[in-house]
Short mmCIF file of C-alpha atoms in Angstrom, two decimals:
data_model
loop_
_atom_site.label_atom_id
_atom_site.label_comp_id
_atom_site.label_asym_id
_atom_site.label_seq_id
_atom_site.Cartn_x
_atom_site.Cartn_y
_atom_site.Cartn_z
CA MET A 1 -11.71 42.54 290.18
CA LYS A 2 -8.26 42.70 288.68
CA ILE A 3 -8.37 38.94 288.00
CA ILE A 4 -11.73 39.28 286.22
CA ARG A 5 -10.32 42.05 284.04
CA LEU A 6 -7.30 39.94 283.19
CA VAL A 7 -9.53 36.99 282.27
CA LEU A 8 -11.71 39.21 280.06
CA LEU A 9 -8.61 40.67 278.44
CA PHE A 10 -7.26 37.19 277.74
CA ILE A 11 -10.59 36.11 276.21
CA CYS A 12 -10.61 39.20 273.98
CA ILE A 13 -7.05 38.50 272.85
CA VAL A 14 -7.99 34.93 271.91
CA LEU A 15 -11.31 35.72 270.21
CA LEU A 16 -10.33 38.99 268.55
CA SER A 17 -7.14 37.73 266.98
CA GLY A 18 -7.60 39.72 263.79
CA CYS A 19 -7.78 38.66 260.14
CA TRP A 20 -4.19 37.51 259.74
CA ASP A 21 -5.03 35.42 256.67
CA LYS A 22 -7.47 37.81 254.99
CA LYS A 23 -7.41 38.28 251.23
CA GLU A 24 -8.31 41.71 249.84
CA LEU A 25 -10.19 41.58 246.53
CA ASN A 26 -7.90 44.18 245.01
CA GLU A 27 -4.90 41.97 245.78
CA VAL A 28 -6.02 38.65 244.27
CA ALA A 29 -7.58 37.32 241.06
CA VAL A 30 -10.65 35.27 242.06
CA VAL A 31 -10.92 32.14 239.87
CA ILE A 32 -14.52 31.01 239.36
CA GLY A 33 -13.99 28.33 236.71
CA VAL A 34 -11.12 26.34 235.21
CA GLY A 35 -10.79 24.36 231.99
CA ILE A 36 -8.07 21.75 231.46
CA ASP A 37 -6.99 20.40 228.07
CA LYS A 38 -4.27 18.15 226.72
CA VAL A 39 -1.96 19.88 224.25
CA SER A 40 -2.28 17.80 221.07
CA ASP A 41 1.12 18.47 219.52
CA LYS A 42 3.12 18.17 222.76
CA GLU A 43 3.57 15.04 224.83
CA ASP A 44 2.59 15.26 228.51
CA VAL A 45 1.78 18.97 228.39
CA TYR A 46 -1.42 20.41 229.85
CA GLU A 47 -3.14 23.65 228.93
CA ILE A 48 -5.10 25.27 231.74
CA THR A 49 -7.52 28.17 231.35
CA ALA A 50 -8.70 30.05 234.42
CA GLN A 51 -11.76 32.32 234.31
CA VAL A 52 -11.29 35.24 236.68
CA ILE A 53 -13.95 37.62 238.00
CA LYS A 54 -13.18 41.27 237.37
CA PRO A 55 -13.81 43.63 240.30
CA LEU A 56 -16.87 45.79 239.53
CA THR A 57 -16.10 49.37 238.54
CA GLU A 58 -18.41 52.29 237.85
CA ASP A 59 -17.17 52.76 234.27
CA GLN A 60 -17.29 49.06 233.33
CA GLY A 61 -20.17 49.62 230.87
CA SER A 62 -20.67 46.72 228.43
CA GLU A 63 -17.27 45.22 229.17
CA LEU A 64 -17.31 41.50 230.05
CA PRO A 65 -17.14 40.88 233.83
CA THR A 66 -14.59 38.07 233.42
CA TRP A 67 -11.05 37.69 232.23
CA SER A 68 -9.47 34.44 231.03
CA ILE A 69 -5.84 33.51 231.36
CA THR A 70 -4.23 30.45 229.75
CA ALA A 71 -0.88 28.77 230.34
CA GLN A 72 0.79 25.44 229.67
CA GLY A 73 2.86 23.13 231.82
CA GLU A 74 3.91 19.51 232.26
CA THR A 75 2.00 19.46 235.56
CA VAL A 76 -0.98 21.42 236.85
CA MET A 77 1.29 23.18 239.33
CA SER A 78 3.75 24.31 236.65
CA ALA A 79 0.91 25.57 234.43
CA ILE A 80 -0.58 27.55 237.34
CA LYS A 81 2.86 28.93 238.19
CA ASN A 82 3.12 30.13 234.59
CA MET A 83 -0.37 31.67 234.86
CA ASN A 84 0.66 33.56 237.99
CA ARG A 85 3.55 35.04 236.02
CA LEU A 86 1.10 36.34 233.40
CA SER A 87 -1.46 37.65 235.89
CA PRO A 88 -0.98 41.00 237.64
CA ARG A 89 -2.51 39.40 240.77
CA ARG A 90 -2.10 36.04 242.49
CA LEU A 91 -4.75 33.53 241.45
CA TYR A 92 -7.14 32.73 244.31
CA TRP A 93 -9.00 29.39 244.07
CA SER A 94 -11.32 29.37 247.09
CA HIS A 95 -14.33 30.47 245.01
CA LEU A 96 -13.83 27.90 242.24
CA GLN A 97 -17.26 26.66 241.12
CA ILE A 98 -16.58 24.33 238.19
CA ILE A 99 -13.75 22.23 236.74
CA ILE A 100 -14.03 21.30 233.05
CA PHE A 101 -12.09 18.49 231.39
CA GLY A 102 -11.58 18.63 227.63
CA GLU A 103 -12.41 15.39 225.80
CA GLU A 104 -8.87 14.53 224.69
CA LEU A 105 -7.56 14.89 228.23
CA ALA A 106 -10.49 12.94 229.71
CA ARG A 107 -9.86 10.02 227.35
CA GLU A 108 -6.14 9.91 228.26
CA GLY A 109 -6.74 10.01 232.03
CA VAL A 110 -7.55 12.64 234.64
CA ALA A 111 -5.84 11.19 237.74
CA PRO A 112 -2.68 13.34 237.37
CA ILE A 113 -4.88 16.45 237.15
CA ILE A 114 -7.03 15.64 240.19
CA THR A 115 -3.99 15.43 242.48
CA TRP A 116 -3.30 19.17 242.54
CA PHE A 117 -6.92 20.06 243.32
CA GLU A 118 -6.87 17.58 246.22
CA ARG A 119 -3.63 18.93 247.66
CA ASP A 120 -4.10 22.68 247.29
CA ARG A 121 -5.49 24.32 250.43
CA ASP A 122 -7.39 26.99 248.46
CA SER A 123 -9.11 24.53 246.11
CA ARG A 124 -12.79 23.72 246.77
CA ALA A 125 -13.79 20.07 247.13
CA GLY A 126 -17.37 21.19 246.40
CA SER A 127 -16.57 22.40 242.88
CA TYR A 128 -18.57 20.73 240.11
CA LEU A 129 -16.60 18.46 237.79
CA VAL A 130 -17.77 18.10 234.17
CA VAL A 131 -16.55 16.98 230.76
CA THR A 132 -17.02 18.67 227.40
CA ARG A 133 -16.92 17.02 223.98
CA GLY A 134 -14.43 19.51 222.58
CA SER A 135 -11.96 21.90 224.15
CA ALA A 136 -12.48 23.03 227.74
CA GLN A 137 -10.93 26.37 226.84
CA ASP A 138 -13.45 26.95 224.04
CA LEU A 139 -16.39 26.12 226.32
CA LEU A 140 -15.12 28.37 229.09
CA ASN A 141 -14.46 31.31 226.77
CA GLN A 142 -17.81 31.01 224.96
CA LYS A 143 -19.73 34.27 225.04
CA ILE A 144 -23.33 33.55 226.02
CA GLU A 145 -26.49 35.62 225.70
CA LEU A 146 -28.23 34.38 228.86
CA GLY A 147 -25.81 35.23 231.66
CA SER A 148 -22.53 37.09 231.42
CA ILE A 149 -20.29 34.69 233.39
CA PRO A 150 -19.94 31.27 231.68
CA SER A 151 -18.64 29.42 234.77
CA LYS A 152 -21.48 30.76 236.90
CA ALA A 153 -24.04 29.88 234.22
CA MET A 154 -22.80 26.28 234.10
CA SER A 155 -22.74 25.82 237.88
CA ASP A 156 -26.21 27.39 238.16
CA LEU A 157 -27.46 24.94 235.52
CA LEU A 158 -26.36 22.04 237.72
CA ASP A 159 -27.54 23.68 240.95
CA THR A 160 -31.08 24.05 239.60
CA ALA A 161 -31.23 20.81 237.58
CA GLU A 162 -34.03 19.31 239.66
CA GLN A 163 -36.23 22.41 239.43
CA ARG A 164 -35.70 22.46 235.65
CA GLN A 165 -36.54 18.74 235.33
CA ILE A 166 -33.03 18.08 234.02
CA ILE A 167 -31.47 14.70 234.78
CA ALA A 168 -27.88 15.44 235.80
CA ARG A 169 -25.22 13.68 237.87
CA LYS A 170 -24.14 16.91 239.61
CA VAL A 171 -20.76 15.33 240.40
CA LYS A 172 -18.48 17.33 242.68
CA LEU A 173 -14.72 17.03 243.05
CA ARG A 174 -14.95 15.25 246.42
CA ASP A 175 -17.47 12.71 245.02
CA PHE A 176 -15.40 12.05 241.93
CA THR A 177 -12.15 11.44 243.82
CA THR A 178 -13.95 9.15 246.28
CA VAL A 179 -15.34 6.98 243.47
CA LEU A 180 -12.04 7.07 241.59
CA THR A 181 -10.19 5.59 244.57
CA THR A 182 -12.86 3.04 245.58
CA PRO A 183 -12.42 -0.53 244.28
CA GLY A 184 -15.38 -2.02 242.41
CA ILE A 185 -17.00 1.13 241.05
CA ASP A 186 -16.33 3.47 238.13
CA ALA A 187 -17.07 7.17 237.89
CA SER A 188 -19.32 9.18 235.60
CA ALA A 189 -19.74 12.91 235.07
CA ASP A 190 -22.05 15.33 233.28
CA VAL A 191 -21.17 16.48 229.77
CA ILE A 192 -21.92 20.15 229.15
CA HIS A 193 -22.62 21.48 225.66
CA PRO A 194 -23.10 25.05 224.45
CA LYS A 195 -26.76 25.54 223.53
CA THR A 196 -27.11 27.29 220.19
CA ILE A 197 -30.34 29.09 219.26
CA ARG A 198 -30.66 30.96 215.95
CA GLY A 199 -26.93 30.61 215.40
CA GLU A 200 -25.99 32.20 218.73
CA VAL A 201 -24.75 30.45 221.86
CA GLU A 202 -27.39 31.49 224.39
CA SER A 203 -26.72 29.12 227.29
CA TYR A 204 -25.52 25.62 228.16
CA GLU A 205 -27.20 22.23 228.39
CA VAL A 206 -26.58 18.80 229.92
CA ARG A 207 -27.75 16.04 227.61
CA GLU A 208 -25.40 13.12 228.19
CA VAL A 209 -23.03 11.54 230.69
CA ALA A 210 -19.34 10.68 230.31
CA VAL A 211 -18.60 7.12 231.45
CA PHE A 212 -15.20 6.43 233.01
CA LYS A 213 -13.21 3.24 233.37
CA GLU A 214 -10.66 3.91 236.09
CA ASP A 215 -9.68 7.54 235.34
CA LYS A 216 -10.35 7.53 231.58
CA VAL A 217 -13.51 8.39 229.64
CA VAL A 218 -14.48 5.35 227.57
CA GLY A 219 -17.80 6.51 226.14
CA TYR A 220 -21.01 8.46 226.57
CA ILE A 221 -24.60 7.64 227.50
CA ASP A 222 -27.36 9.80 226.08
CA ARG A 223 -30.95 10.29 227.23
CA PRO A 224 -33.14 8.55 228.28
CA GLU A 225 -30.78 5.77 229.36
CA LEU A 226 -28.77 8.11 231.58
CA ALA A 227 -31.66 8.12 234.08
CA GLY A 228 -30.82 4.63 235.35
CA THR A 229 -28.16 5.52 237.90
CA GLU A 230 -30.18 8.45 239.21
CA LEU A 231 -33.20 6.20 239.76
CA LEU A 232 -31.09 3.96 241.98
CA LYS A 233 -29.46 6.78 243.95
CA ASP A 234 -32.64 8.62 245.02
CA THR A 235 -31.00 11.71 243.55
CA TYR A 236 -34.32 13.34 242.75
CA ASP A 237 -37.74 13.31 244.36
CA TYR A 238 -39.24 15.17 241.42
CA PHE A 239 -38.81 14.11 237.82
CA ILE A 240 -41.00 13.29 234.82
CA LEU A 241 -41.52 9.89 233.18
CA GLU A 242 -43.22 9.60 229.79
CA GLY A 243 -44.83 6.49 228.36
CA ALA A 244 -47.28 5.23 225.76
CA CYS A 245 -50.97 5.41 226.68
CA PRO A 246 -52.66 2.04 227.35
CA GLY A 247 -54.36 0.84 224.18
CA ASP A 248 -52.86 3.62 222.06
CA GLU A 249 -49.10 3.23 221.64
CA GLU A 250 -48.81 6.31 219.42
CA GLU A 251 -50.04 8.68 222.15
CA LEU A 252 -48.21 9.58 225.35
CA PHE A 253 -48.83 10.36 229.01
CA ALA A 254 -46.53 12.23 231.41
CA PHE A 255 -46.16 11.26 235.07
CA GLN A 256 -44.50 13.59 237.57
CA THR A 257 -43.19 12.03 240.77
CA THR A 258 -43.73 13.70 244.14
CA SER A 259 -42.09 11.03 246.30
CA TYR A 260 -39.45 8.47 245.37
CA GLU A 261 -37.49 5.84 247.28
CA SER A 262 -35.32 2.92 246.23
CA GLU A 263 -33.67 -0.01 247.98
CA ASP A 264 -31.09 -2.29 246.45
CA GLU A 265 -29.37 -5.51 247.44
CA LEU A 266 -26.83 -7.75 245.75
CA ASN A 267 -27.11 -11.53 246.09
CA PHE A 268 -24.32 -13.93 245.14
CA GLU A 269 -25.18 -17.62 245.00
CA ASN A 270 -23.78 -20.49 242.92
CA GLU A 271 -21.57 -18.08 240.99
CA GLU A 272 -24.68 -16.10 239.95
CA VAL A 273 -25.08 -12.41 240.75
CA THR A 274 -28.59 -11.03 241.24
CA TYR A 275 -29.10 -7.31 241.71
CA LYS A 276 -32.42 -6.76 243.49
CA VAL A 277 -34.00 -3.32 243.35
CA ASN A 278 -37.22 -2.23 245.05
CA ILE A 279 -38.61 1.14 243.98
CA PHE A 280 -41.50 3.01 245.57
CA LEU A 281 -42.90 6.11 243.90
CA GLU A 282 -45.88 8.40 244.13
CA GLY A 283 -46.92 11.14 241.78
CA ASN A 284 -49.46 12.79 239.55
CA LEU A 285 -50.55 12.48 235.95
CA SER A 286 -49.42 15.82 234.59
CA ASP A 287 -50.23 15.49 230.87
CA GLN A 288 -51.55 13.19 228.15
CA THR A 289 -52.10 13.34 224.40
CA CYS A 290 -54.52 10.40 224.25
CA SER A 291 -58.29 10.71 224.65
CA ILE A 292 -58.53 7.96 227.28
CA ASP A 293 -59.57 8.53 230.87
CA LEU A 294 -56.43 7.21 232.52
CA LEU A 295 -57.98 7.43 235.98
CA GLU A 296 -60.38 4.57 235.29
CA ARG A 297 -59.35 1.64 237.47
CA ASP A 298 -58.26 -0.72 234.68
CA LYS A 299 -56.44 2.08 232.81
CA LEU A 300 -54.80 3.23 236.04
CA GLU A 301 -53.39 -0.24 236.63
CA GLN A 302 -52.06 -0.30 233.07
CA VAL A 303 -50.38 3.08 233.56
CA GLU A 304 -48.71 1.81 236.73
CA GLU A 305 -47.50 -1.27 234.84
CA LYS A 306 -46.16 1.00 232.12
CA LEU A 307 -44.27 3.07 234.71
CA SER A 308 -42.69 -0.12 236.02
CA GLU A 309 -41.61 -1.05 232.48
CA ILE A 310 -40.13 2.41 231.86
CA ILE A 311 -38.06 2.42 235.05
CA THR A 312 -36.86 -1.15 234.54
CA THR A 313 -35.87 -0.34 230.95
CA HIS A 314 -33.94 2.79 231.99
CA ILE A 315 -31.95 0.91 234.64
CA GLU A 316 -31.18 -2.16 232.52
CA ASN A 317 -30.36 -0.17 229.36
CA GLU A 318 -27.89 2.12 231.12
CA PHE A 319 -26.22 -0.85 232.80
CA GLU A 320 -25.90 -2.67 229.45
CA LEU A 321 -24.45 0.39 227.71
CA ALA A 322 -21.88 0.91 230.46
CA LYS A 323 -21.10 -2.82 230.52
CA GLU A 324 -20.31 -2.73 226.79
CA MET A 325 -17.76 -0.02 227.60
CA GLY A 326 -16.29 -2.16 230.41
CA SER A 327 -17.40 0.30 233.08
CA ASP A 328 -19.09 -0.53 236.40
CA ILE A 329 -20.93 2.72 237.12
CA TYR A 330 -23.53 0.88 239.23
CA GLY A 331 -20.85 -0.26 241.66
CA ILE A 332 -21.65 -3.97 241.37
CA GLY A 333 -18.07 -4.81 242.34
CA GLN A 334 -18.21 -2.48 245.34
CA LYS A 335 -21.41 -4.12 246.59
CA LEU A 336 -19.89 -7.58 246.08
CA ARG A 337 -16.75 -6.52 247.97
CA ARG A 338 -18.81 -5.37 250.95
CA SER A 339 -21.22 -8.30 251.14
CA TYR A 340 -19.15 -11.19 249.75
CA PRO A 341 -15.45 -10.32 250.24
CA ASP A 342 -14.22 -13.84 249.43
CA ALA A 343 -16.10 -13.85 246.11
CA TRP A 344 -14.77 -10.36 245.35
CA LYS A 345 -11.16 -11.50 245.77
CA LYS A 346 -11.70 -14.07 243.03
CA VAL A 347 -13.20 -11.68 240.45
CA LYS A 348 -11.70 -8.28 241.28
CA ASN A 349 -9.19 -8.59 238.44
CA GLN A 350 -11.88 -9.70 235.95
CA PRO A 351 -14.54 -6.96 236.21
CA ASP A 352 -15.92 -7.74 232.75
CA GLU A 353 -16.67 -11.33 233.78
CA LEU A 354 -18.44 -10.09 236.91
CA LEU A 355 -20.64 -7.65 234.97
CA ALA A 356 -21.55 -10.38 232.47
CA LYS A 357 -23.04 -12.47 235.31
CA VAL A 358 -25.35 -9.76 236.66
CA LYS A 359 -29.11 -10.33 236.45
CA PHE A 360 -31.67 -7.76 237.55
CA ASP A 361 -34.70 -8.30 239.74
CA ILE A 362 -36.56 -4.97 239.74
CA GLN A 363 -39.84 -4.44 241.57
CA VAL A 364 -41.65 -1.12 241.14
CA THR A 365 -44.55 -0.03 243.34
CA SER A 366 -46.25 3.11 242.00
CA ASN A 367 -49.14 5.13 243.31
CA ILE A 368 -50.88 7.74 241.14
CA ARG A 369 -52.35 10.25 243.55
CA ARG A 370 -53.84 13.00 241.40
CA SER A 371 -54.41 14.22 237.86
CA GLY A 372 -53.72 17.90 238.44
CA LEU A 373 -56.64 20.31 238.59
CA ILE A 374 -58.90 18.21 236.34
CA ILE A 375 -60.46 14.77 236.70
CA GLU A 376 -61.35 14.05 233.08
CA PRO A 377 -59.10 15.15 230.20
CA THR A 378 -60.51 17.64 227.68
CA GLN A 379 -60.07 15.15 224.82
CA THR A 380 -62.61 12.73 226.32
CA LYS A 381 -65.06 15.55 227.08
CA ILE A 382 -65.01 16.63 223.43
CA GLU A 383 -65.60 13.10 222.19
#
């Protein structure tokens, strides 16, 4: 009996070891978002802005629930050390939701910045990583009408992108660093803009993608071309494609996917690179402005052909735009390195020459299942 008690006591000691590393909210400043800029008039100096959540108090009233603190330094660590000197509490990074790079910094290179976030034990590898066209500090400190915490509003925008039918990369810190250190592929990241309505900043929006070459932003891709990479990655099952109605190019139809799959393969033969893509999608006709019954067999086939054209155009256009910037966001080099290592060794130092050789072979199989709750559109009934 005594032995059993001793065993139980030992188990309790091991399992109930206490919260030796606990952090009390009234002892730390919880950072929810961070913006990083390059100081224009100082060489090799970074400006970092941390958005901190204020503990809720009964008499808070209309006071903003966040507090921003800014400091400069020649490294991220030195800037954060300077921020800790200004803050009455130690900055706590385990709840960081979003990292924002200012445009000037992003164009000069982000690799020195990434290092601290990789090393720090409190930093979250699952934090979103985005770029803004202007200053990261300005974006982070922007007072918005819809939502009181800017960092949370931006991360929520990315979290719910699919439900909102927004095409977004949703790049996280771990994904970005993986791509950055992988030969044969270049990174990309969402660009977040303040959304102004009636002269007031009410929320945020994602409407373009920043294209990187190595660790530097070299350009931007706007809609609809930015859909290409997402179509190849199976990022979304549900998204909307719009195209011209068969026989009436001035009118449009909208197709909403319900199931989407893609397969890709790179072939290298006689110094020619062929990128084969097979896409399978199902969905419903969700809208149309033309007065044609698109569910008639011949019209249905034309709609499916149009969907194939749209997807092919998105993929090829985005590739061409990135290629003009010298960026391999499709990972052609990575695929060549895996499948044809000897060929990769010959071209790895001439990525532009490799991209110039790429030809696409895209096959799209589409299946229109339904037309919503109606069979015949109202326009045709009226006529």
